[in-house]
Amino acid sequence: MRGMVWALASVLLVSVAQLLLRYAMISLPPVSLSWEFVSVLLQPQKGTLALIAGLFGYLASMGCWYFALHRLPLSKAYALLSVSYILVWVAAIWLPGWHEPFSLRGGLGVLLIVAGVLVIFLPGRSGK
């Protein structure tokens, strides 16, 4: 059970980190404008703080993932990572100001992910 908590914490952290990094990349100037990009990084702004928080979120997620792998079989832990795709997709649609469109193709992809995770996590029948 503790392995599942660590894995779900990792999924939540990586999902939030992805959203923060997207926000940061929209808010910050392009990296190709290197001097401008570096000067913005040295000043605390919304985009800069989102970038730092997103990177720390990834780091914290890897720590949770480390503990999850010690307590869960890899097949189950790895399947849970796909849940972050669902969380990020739904958040990008529902969060105000993001304006990501809903697509039937994306919805079908989410259903496939859910079906795959259920196949892995539902108890199997033994042939006996």
Short mmCIF file of C-alpha atoms in Angstrom, two decimals:
data_model
loop_
_atom_site.label_atom_id
_atom_site.label_comp_id
_atom_site.label_asym_id
_atom_site.label_seq_id
_atom_site.Cartn_x
_atom_site.Cartn_y
_atom_site.Cartn_z
CA MET A 1 0.00 0.00 0.00
CA ARG A 2 2.84 2.42 0.81
CA GLY A 3 4.31 1.80 -2.63
CA MET A 4 1.04 2.89 -4.20
CA VAL A 5 1.06 6.11 -2.14
CA TRP A 6 4.61 6.89 -3.30
CA ALA A 7 3.70 6.13 -6.92
CA LEU A 8 0.58 8.31 -6.83
CA ALA A 9 2.56 11.12 -5.18
CA SER A 10 5.08 10.84 -8.01
CA VAL A 11 2.29 10.99 -10.61
CA LEU A 12 0.75 14.05 -8.99
CA LEU A 13 4.09 15.84 -8.67
CA VAL A 14 5.16 15.14 -12.25
CA SER A 15 1.77 16.30 -13.55
CA VAL A 16 1.96 19.59 -11.67
CA ALA A 17 5.59 19.98 -12.76
CA GLN A 18 4.63 19.56 -16.43
CA LEU A 19 1.92 22.19 -16.11
CA LEU A 20 4.28 24.59 -14.35
CA LEU A 21 6.97 24.10 -16.99
CA ARG A 22 4.47 24.76 -19.77
CA TYR A 23 3.41 27.96 -18.06
CA ALA A 24 7.05 28.96 -17.63
CA MET A 25 7.89 28.35 -21.28
CA ILE A 26 4.94 30.48 -22.40
CA SER A 27 5.88 33.28 -19.97
CA LEU A 28 9.65 33.37 -20.55
CA PRO A 29 11.40 34.66 -23.67
CA PRO A 30 12.76 32.08 -26.12
CA VAL A 31 16.06 30.46 -25.15
CA SER A 32 17.42 31.52 -28.55
CA LEU A 33 17.47 35.07 -27.15
CA SER A 34 20.07 33.89 -24.66
CA TRP A 35 20.96 37.19 -22.97
CA GLU A 36 17.35 38.17 -22.51
CA PHE A 37 16.50 34.66 -21.26
CA VAL A 38 19.35 34.68 -18.71
CA SER A 39 18.49 38.17 -17.47
CA VAL A 40 14.86 37.12 -16.93
CA LEU A 41 16.00 34.01 -15.04
CA LEU A 42 17.99 36.19 -12.65
CA GLN A 43 14.93 38.27 -11.78
CA PRO A 44 12.13 36.67 -9.78
CA GLN A 45 9.08 36.74 -12.04
CA LYS A 46 6.07 34.45 -12.47
CA GLY A 47 7.68 32.53 -15.32
CA THR A 48 10.98 32.18 -13.50
CA LEU A 49 9.31 30.95 -10.33
CA ALA A 50 7.17 28.51 -12.33
CA LEU A 51 10.31 27.16 -14.02
CA ILE A 52 12.08 26.63 -10.70
CA ALA A 53 8.99 25.09 -9.08
CA GLY A 54 8.49 22.80 -12.08
CA LEU A 55 12.08 21.58 -11.98
CA PHE A 56 11.87 20.96 -8.23
CA GLY A 57 8.56 19.16 -8.82
CA TYR A 58 10.33 16.81 -11.22
CA LEU A 59 13.08 16.25 -8.68
CA ALA A 60 10.58 15.50 -5.90
CA SER A 61 8.70 13.20 -8.28
CA MET A 62 11.87 11.21 -8.93
CA GLY A 63 12.38 10.84 -5.17
CA CYS A 64 8.85 9.49 -4.78
CA TRP A 65 9.40 7.23 -7.79
CA TYR A 66 12.54 5.82 -6.14
CA PHE A 67 10.56 4.83 -3.03
CA ALA A 68 7.67 3.50 -5.11
CA LEU A 69 9.99 1.18 -7.04
CA HIS A 70 11.24 -0.30 -3.79
CA ARG A 71 7.70 -1.27 -2.79
CA LEU A 72 5.85 -2.01 -6.04
CA PRO A 73 6.53 -4.31 -8.95
CA LEU A 74 7.86 -2.36 -11.92
CA SER A 75 4.94 -3.43 -14.13
CA LYS A 76 2.42 -1.82 -11.78
CA ALA A 77 4.48 1.26 -10.95
CA TYR A 78 5.22 2.00 -14.59
CA ALA A 79 1.57 1.66 -15.55
CA LEU A 80 0.67 4.34 -13.02
CA LEU A 81 2.94 6.84 -14.76
CA SER A 82 0.51 6.93 -17.67
CA VAL A 83 -2.09 8.45 -15.33
CA SER A 84 -0.07 11.68 -15.43
CA TYR A 85 -0.89 12.00 -19.16
CA ILE A 86 -4.57 11.99 -18.24
CA LEU A 87 -4.15 14.52 -15.45
CA VAL A 88 -2.17 16.94 -17.61
CA TRP A 89 -4.61 16.59 -20.53
CA VAL A 90 -7.64 17.22 -18.34
CA ALA A 91 -5.97 20.12 -16.51
CA ALA A 92 -4.94 21.76 -19.79
CA ILE A 93 -8.57 21.62 -20.94
CA TRP A 94 -10.16 22.78 -17.69
CA LEU A 95 -7.69 25.35 -16.36
CA PRO A 96 -8.78 28.89 -17.14
CA GLY A 97 -6.59 30.69 -19.63
CA TRP A 98 -5.08 27.56 -21.18
CA HIS A 99 -7.64 27.17 -23.97
CA GLU A 100 -6.63 23.66 -24.91
CA PRO A 101 -9.39 22.19 -27.07
CA PHE A 102 -11.10 18.93 -26.26
CA SER A 103 -10.73 16.39 -29.01
CA LEU A 104 -12.46 13.09 -29.51
CA ARG A 105 -9.10 11.57 -30.44
CA GLY A 106 -7.61 12.73 -27.12
CA GLY A 107 -10.62 11.39 -25.22
CA LEU A 108 -10.23 8.00 -26.90
CA GLY A 109 -6.56 8.01 -25.99
CA VAL A 110 -7.47 8.66 -22.35
CA LEU A 111 -9.95 5.76 -22.45
CA LEU A 112 -7.21 3.49 -23.81
CA ILE A 113 -4.85 4.54 -21.03
CA VAL A 114 -7.51 3.88 -18.39
CA ALA A 115 -8.27 0.48 -19.93
CA GLY A 116 -4.59 -0.43 -19.94
CA VAL A 117 -4.10 0.55 -16.31
CA LEU A 118 -7.21 -1.42 -15.33
CA VAL A 119 -5.95 -4.50 -17.17
CA ILE A 120 -2.73 -4.34 -15.19
CA PHE A 121 -4.31 -3.61 -11.81
CA LEU A 122 -7.47 -5.72 -11.83
CA PRO A 123 -6.95 -9.09 -10.19
CA GLY A 124 -6.51 -11.82 -12.74
CA ARG A 125 -8.27 -15.15 -12.79
CA SER A 126 -6.14 -18.14 -12.16
CA GLY A 127 -6.56 -20.98 -14.62
CA LYS A 128 -7.02 -23.48 -11.78
#
